[in-house]
CSV table of C-alpha atoms in Angstrom, one decimal:
chain,number,residue,atom,x,y,z
A,1,UNK,CA,135.4,-87.5,149.0
A,2,UNK,CA,137.9,-87.6,146.2
A,3,UNK,CA,138.2,-83.9,146.3
A,4,UNK,CA,139.1,-84.0,150.1
A,5,UNK,CA,141.7,-86.7,149.4
A,6,UNK,CA,143.3,-84.7,146.6
A,7,UNK,CA,143.3,-81.6,148.9
A,8,UNK,CA,145.0,-83.6,151.7
A,9,UNK,CA,147.5,-85.0,149.2
A,10,UNK,CA,148.4,-81.6,147.9
A,11,UNK,CA,148.9,-80.3,151.5
A,12,UNK,CA,151.2,-83.3,152.3
A,13,UNK,CA,153.2,-82.8,149.1
A,14,UNK,CA,153.4,-79.1,149.9
A,15,UNK,CA,154.7,-79.8,153.4
A,16,UNK,CA,157.3,-82.2,152.1
A,17,UNK,CA,158.5,-79.7,149.5
A,18,UNK,CA,158.8,-77.0,152.3
A,19,UNK,CA,160.7,-79.5,154.5
A,20,UNK,CA,163.0,-80.4,151.6
A,21,UNK,CA,163.7,-76.8,150.9
A,22,UNK,CA,164.5,-76.0,154.5
A,23,UNK,CA,166.7,-79.0,154.9
A,24,UNK,CA,168.6,-78.3,151.7
A,25,UNK,CA,169.0,-74.7,152.8
A,26,UNK,CA,170.6,-75.8,156.1
A,27,UNK,CA,172.9,-78.2,154.3
A,28,UNK,CA,173.9,-75.5,151.8
A,29,UNK,CA,174.5,-73.0,154.6
A,30,UNK,CA,176.6,-75.4,156.5
A,31,UNK,CA,179.0,-76.1,153.6
A,32,UNK,CA,179.1,-72.5,152.5
A,33,UNK,CA,180.0,-71.4,156.0
A,34,UNK,CA,182.6,-74.2,156.3
A,35,UNK,CA,184.1,-73.2,153.0
A,36,UNK,CA,184.3,-69.5,154.0
A,37,UNK,CA,185.8,-70.5,157.4
A,38,UNK,CA,188.6,-72.5,155.6
A,39,UNK,CA,189.2,-69.5,153.3
A,40,UNK,CA,189.4,-67.1,156.2
A,41,UNK,CA,191.9,-69.3,158.1
A,42,UNK,CA,194.0,-69.8,154.9
A,43,UNK,CA,194.1,-66.0,154.6
A,44,UNK,CA,195.5,-65.8,158.2
A,45,UNK,CA,198.1,-68.5,157.6
A,46,UNK,CA,199.3,-66.6,154.5
A,47,UNK,CA,200.1,-63.7,156.8
A,48,UNK,CA,202.5,-65.7,158.9
A,49,UNK,CA,206.2,-65.6,157.9
A,50,UNK,CA,207.6,-69.0,159.0
A,51,UNK,CA,211.0,-68.4,157.5
A,52,UNK,CA,210.5,-70.9,154.6
A,53,UNK,CA,213.3,-69.1,152.7
A,54,UNK,CA,215.8,-69.4,155.5
A,55,UNK,CA,218.4,-72.1,154.9
A,56,UNK,CA,219.3,-74.2,158.0
A,57,UNK,CA,222.9,-75.5,157.8
A,58,UNK,CA,223.3,-79.2,158.7
A,59,UNK,CA,226.8,-79.1,160.0
A,60,UNK,CA,227.1,-75.9,162.1
A,61,UNK,CA,225.3,-75.8,165.4
A,62,UNK,CA,225.9,-72.1,165.9
A,63,UNK,CA,224.5,-71.2,162.5
A,64,UNK,CA,221.5,-73.6,163.1
A,65,UNK,CA,220.7,-71.7,166.3
A,66,UNK,CA,220.9,-68.4,164.5
A,67,UNK,CA,218.6,-69.7,161.7
A,68,UNK,CA,216.0,-71.0,164.2
A,69,UNK,CA,216.1,-67.7,166.1
A,70,UNK,CA,215.4,-65.8,162.9
A,71,UNK,CA,212.5,-68.1,162.1
A,72,UNK,CA,211.0,-67.5,165.6
A,73,UNK,CA,211.5,-63.8,165.3
A,74,UNK,CA,209.7,-63.7,162.0
A,75,UNK,CA,206.8,-65.8,163.3
A,76,UNK,CA,206.4,-63.6,166.4
A,77,UNK,CA,206.4,-60.4,164.2
A,78,UNK,CA,203.7,-62.0,162.1
A,79,UNK,CA,201.6,-62.8,165.2
A,80,UNK,CA,201.9,-59.2,166.4
A,81,UNK,CA,200.5,-58.0,163.0
A,82,UNK,CA,197.5,-60.4,163.4
A,83,UNK,CA,197.1,-59.2,167.0
A,84,UNK,CA,196.7,-55.7,165.7
A,85,UNK,CA,193.7,-57.0,163.7
A,86,UNK,CA,192.1,-58.8,166.7
A,87,UNK,CA,193.6,-58.4,170.2
A,88,UNK,CA,191.9,-61.5,171.4
A,89,UNK,CA,194.6,-63.5,169.6
A,90,UNK,CA,196.8,-65.2,172.2
A,91,UNK,CA,198.7,-67.7,170.1
A,92,UNK,CA,198.9,-70.2,167.3
A,93,UNK,CA,198.6,-74.0,167.3
A,94,UNK,CA,200.1,-76.3,164.6
A,95,UNK,CA,200.9,-80.0,164.2
A,96,UNK,CA,203.3,-80.7,161.3
A,97,UNK,CA,201.9,-82.8,158.4
A,98,UNK,CA,198.3,-82.3,159.6
A,99,UNK,CA,195.5,-79.8,159.0
A,100,UNK,CA,195.9,-78.5,162.5
A,101,UNK,CA,197.1,-74.9,161.8
A,102,UNK,CA,195.0,-72.3,163.6
A,103,UNK,CA,195.0,-69.1,165.5
A,104,UNK,CA,194.1,-69.5,169.2
A,105,UNK,CA,191.9,-66.9,170.8
A,106,UNK,CA,190.8,-66.0,174.3
A,107,UNK,CA,188.2,-63.6,175.6
A,108,UNK,CA,188.3,-63.8,179.4
A,109,UNK,CA,185.2,-61.6,179.9
A,110,UNK,CA,182.8,-63.8,177.9
A,111,UNK,CA,182.6,-67.6,178.3
A,112,UNK,CA,183.0,-69.6,175.1
A,113,UNK,CA,183.0,-66.5,173.0
A,114,UNK,CA,184.9,-68.0,170.0
A,115,UNK,CA,182.8,-71.2,170.0
A,116,UNK,CA,180.8,-69.7,167.1
A,117,UNK,CA,182.9,-66.7,166.1
A,118,UNK,CA,185.5,-66.2,163.4
A,119,UNK,CA,188.6,-63.9,163.5
A,120,UNK,CA,186.4,-61.0,162.6
A,121,UNK,CA,184.1,-61.7,165.5
A,122,UNK,CA,181.3,-62.7,163.2
A,123,UNK,CA,179.2,-65.9,163.4
A,124,UNK,CA,180.8,-69.0,162.1
A,125,UNK,CA,179.7,-72.6,162.7
A,126,UNK,CA,183.2,-73.8,163.2
A,127,UNK,CA,184.3,-70.9,165.4
A,128,UNK,CA,188.0,-70.8,166.3
A,129,UNK,CA,190.1,-72.7,168.9
A,130,UNK,CA,190.1,-70.8,172.1
A,131,UNK,CA,191.7,-70.9,175.6
A,132,UNK,CA,189.4,-71.6,178.5
A,133,UNK,CA,188.7,-68.3,180.4
A,134,UNK,CA,190.4,-69.2,183.7
A,135,UNK,CA,193.7,-70.2,182.0
A,136,UNK,CA,196.6,-67.8,181.2
A,137,UNK,CA,199.1,-68.3,178.4
A,138,UNK,CA,201.4,-65.4,179.2
A,139,UNK,CA,202.0,-66.0,182.9
A,140,UNK,CA,201.2,-69.6,182.2
A,141,UNK,CA,199.0,-71.6,184.4
A,142,UNK,CA,200.1,-75.1,185.0
A,143,UNK,CA,197.6,-76.2,182.5
A,144,UNK,CA,196.3,-74.2,179.5
A,145,UNK,CA,193.1,-75.7,178.1
A,146,UNK,CA,192.2,-75.2,174.4
A,147,UNK,CA,188.8,-76.0,173.1
A,148,UNK,CA,187.8,-76.4,169.5
A,149,UNK,CA,185.1,-77.8,167.2
A,150,UNK,CA,185.3,-81.1,165.4
A,151,UNK,CA,183.2,-80.7,162.3
A,152,UNK,CA,181.8,-83.6,160.1
A,153,UNK,CA,183.3,-82.1,156.9
A,154,UNK,CA,186.8,-82.8,158.4
A,155,UNK,CA,187.6,-79.3,159.3
A,156,UNK,CA,188.8,-77.6,162.5
A,157,UNK,CA,189.9,-80.1,165.2
A,158,UNK,CA,188.5,-83.1,163.3
A,159,UNK,CA,192.1,-84.2,162.4
A,160,UNK,CA,192.8,-84.7,166.1
A,161,UNK,CA,190.7,-87.9,166.0
A,162,UNK,CA,193.5,-89.5,164.2
A,163,UNK,CA,195.5,-89.5,167.4
A,164,UNK,CA,193.3,-92.5,168.6
A,165,UNK,CA,195.7,-94.5,166.4
A,166,UNK,CA,199.0,-95.0,168.2
A,167,UNK,CA,200.9,-95.3,164.9
A,168,UNK,CA,199.6,-91.8,164.0
A,169,UNK,CA,200.7,-90.5,167.4
A,170,UNK,CA,204.2,-92.0,166.9
A,171,UNK,CA,204.5,-89.9,163.8
A,172,UNK,CA,202.9,-86.7,165.2
A,173,UNK,CA,203.7,-86.5,168.9
A,174,UNK,CA,204.9,-82.9,168.8
A,175,UNK,CA,202.6,-79.9,169.1
A,176,UNK,CA,203.7,-76.4,168.2
A,177,UNK,CA,201.8,-74.0,170.4
A,178,UNK,CA,203.2,-70.5,170.3
A,179,UNK,CA,201.9,-67.5,172.2
A,180,UNK,CA,202.1,-64.2,170.5
A,181,UNK,CA,205.2,-63.5,172.6
A,182,UNK,CA,207.1,-66.9,172.6
A,183,UNK,CA,207.4,-70.0,170.5
A,184,UNK,CA,207.0,-73.4,172.3
A,185,UNK,CA,206.8,-77.1,171.5
A,186,UNK,CA,204.9,-79.7,173.5
A,187,UNK,CA,205.2,-83.5,173.6
A,188,UNK,CA,201.9,-85.5,173.9
A,189,UNK,CA,201.7,-87.6,177.1
A,190,UNK,CA,198.1,-88.9,176.8
A,191,UNK,CA,195.2,-89.3,174.4
A,192,UNK,CA,191.8,-89.9,176.0
A,193,UNK,CA,188.2,-90.2,175.1
A,194,UNK,CA,186.0,-89.2,178.1
A,195,UNK,CA,182.4,-88.2,178.7
A,196,UNK,CA,181.5,-84.8,180.1
A,197,UNK,CA,178.4,-83.3,181.6
A,198,UNK,CA,177.5,-86.6,183.2
A,199,UNK,CA,176.9,-85.3,186.6
A,200,UNK,CA,179.9,-87.4,187.8
A,201,UNK,CA,182.6,-87.0,185.2
A,202,UNK,CA,185.5,-89.5,185.8
A,203,UNK,CA,188.1,-87.1,184.3
A,204,UNK,CA,187.1,-83.5,184.8
A,205,UNK,CA,190.1,-82.1,182.8
A,206,UNK,CA,188.5,-78.7,182.6
A,207,UNK,CA,188.9,-78.2,186.3
A,208,UNK,CA,192.7,-78.6,186.5
A,209,UNK,CA,194.3,-75.2,186.0
A,210,UNK,CA,196.9,-74.8,188.7
A,211,UNK,CA,198.3,-77.5,191.0
A,212,UNK,CA,198.5,-76.4,194.6
A,213,UNK,CA,201.1,-79.1,195.3
A,214,UNK,CA,203.3,-81.7,193.7
A,215,UNK,CA,200.8,-84.3,195.0
A,216,UNK,CA,197.9,-82.6,193.1
A,217,UNK,CA,199.9,-82.4,189.9
A,218,UNK,CA,201.0,-86.0,190.1
A,219,UNK,CA,197.4,-87.1,190.7
A,220,UNK,CA,196.3,-85.3,187.4
A,221,UNK,CA,199.1,-86.9,185.4
A,222,UNK,CA,198.3,-90.3,187.0
A,223,UNK,CA,194.7,-89.9,185.8
A,224,UNK,CA,195.8,-88.9,182.3
A,225,UNK,CA,197.9,-92.0,182.1
A,226,UNK,CA,195.1,-94.2,183.6
A,227,UNK,CA,192.5,-93.1,181.0
A,228,UNK,CA,194.8,-92.7,178.0
A,229,UNK,CA,193.9,-94.9,175.1
A,230,UNK,CA,197.5,-96.2,175.0
A,231,UNK,CA,200.8,-95.8,176.8
A,232,UNK,CA,202.8,-93.0,175.2
A,233,UNK,CA,205.9,-93.7,177.3
A,234,UNK,CA,205.9,-90.0,178.2
A,235,UNK,CA,205.1,-88.4,181.5
A,236,UNK,CA,205.4,-85.1,183.3
A,237,UNK,CA,206.5,-83.9,186.7
A,238,UNK,CA,205.6,-81.0,189.0
A,239,UNK,CA,206.9,-77.8,187.5
A,240,UNK,CA,206.2,-78.8,183.9
A,241,UNK,CA,203.8,-76.7,181.9
A,242,UNK,CA,200.9,-78.5,180.2
A,243,UNK,CA,198.4,-77.9,177.4
A,244,UNK,CA,195.1,-79.9,177.2
A,245,UNK,CA,193.3,-79.8,173.9
A,246,UNK,CA,189.6,-80.9,173.9
A,247,UNK,CA,187.2,-81.5,171.0
A,248,UNK,CA,184.0,-83.5,170.5
A,249,UNK,CA,184.3,-87.2,170.1
A,250,UNK,CA,181.0,-88.7,168.9
A,251,UNK,CA,182.0,-92.3,169.6
A,252,UNK,CA,180.4,-92.0,173.0
A,253,UNK,CA,177.6,-89.8,174.5
A,254,UNK,CA,178.8,-86.3,175.4
A,255,UNK,CA,182.3,-87.5,174.4
A,256,UNK,CA,185.4,-85.4,174.3
A,257,UNK,CA,188.7,-86.3,172.7
A,258,UNK,CA,191.4,-84.9,175.1
A,259,UNK,CA,195.0,-84.6,174.3
A,260,UNK,CA,197.4,-83.7,177.1
A,261,UNK,CA,201.0,-82.5,176.3
A,262,UNK,CA,203.9,-81.1,178.2
A,263,UNK,CA,206.2,-78.2,177.2
A,264,UNK,CA,209.6,-79.4,176.0
A,265,UNK,CA,210.9,-76.2,174.4
């Protein structure tokens, strides 16, 4: 009897050890993968010339415009070099004074291709931000939808959760979203937390690509304002170009944090 108990005890201990090893391996893999992803993205950022050495005069408008034009020229040349490495690159998204600073990809032939792929098209838990397949950034659809992961280690689109705080929004309301052909800025008009895949989503942001009329566009903006966490005081009108950024929000079941912004430059 004692021998059987000892045998069962050894089996249980053995199983616990195996479970511990497997669990630890998953955790180690997660953080190693996350570290590599950060290193890879840092390497891409280093290849972008943002004209840090260009002096912008404070008292000469004409010279200011020339300086900004040179900065944009250098950035676009950098994007073209990255495009040569991976022609799925369609743009770059950045929000000043945050960790949001990423290439934006799109592979129209494969749904969610970059959800778990890095710039080298290899597996990565964090993937890369990507444009929804039915959107177009070059002949821009009325709405360009960008998806990206929110990881628990604070990487990828995790920093977007800070926009739940209006004070943070007030300090970071401008989004730089460049295509590889043009540089643009967007002003955030709404910050929402909504549920998806419910069977009856109250705000199916992923369906709004092009407005067939001013009425349809206005209805979308009205819904944005209705479900926004706070009033930004900013709106949009028919003819404006929008971006909608979506990432996971675990505060509700099947939650998504959705940020809608309009082009201002």
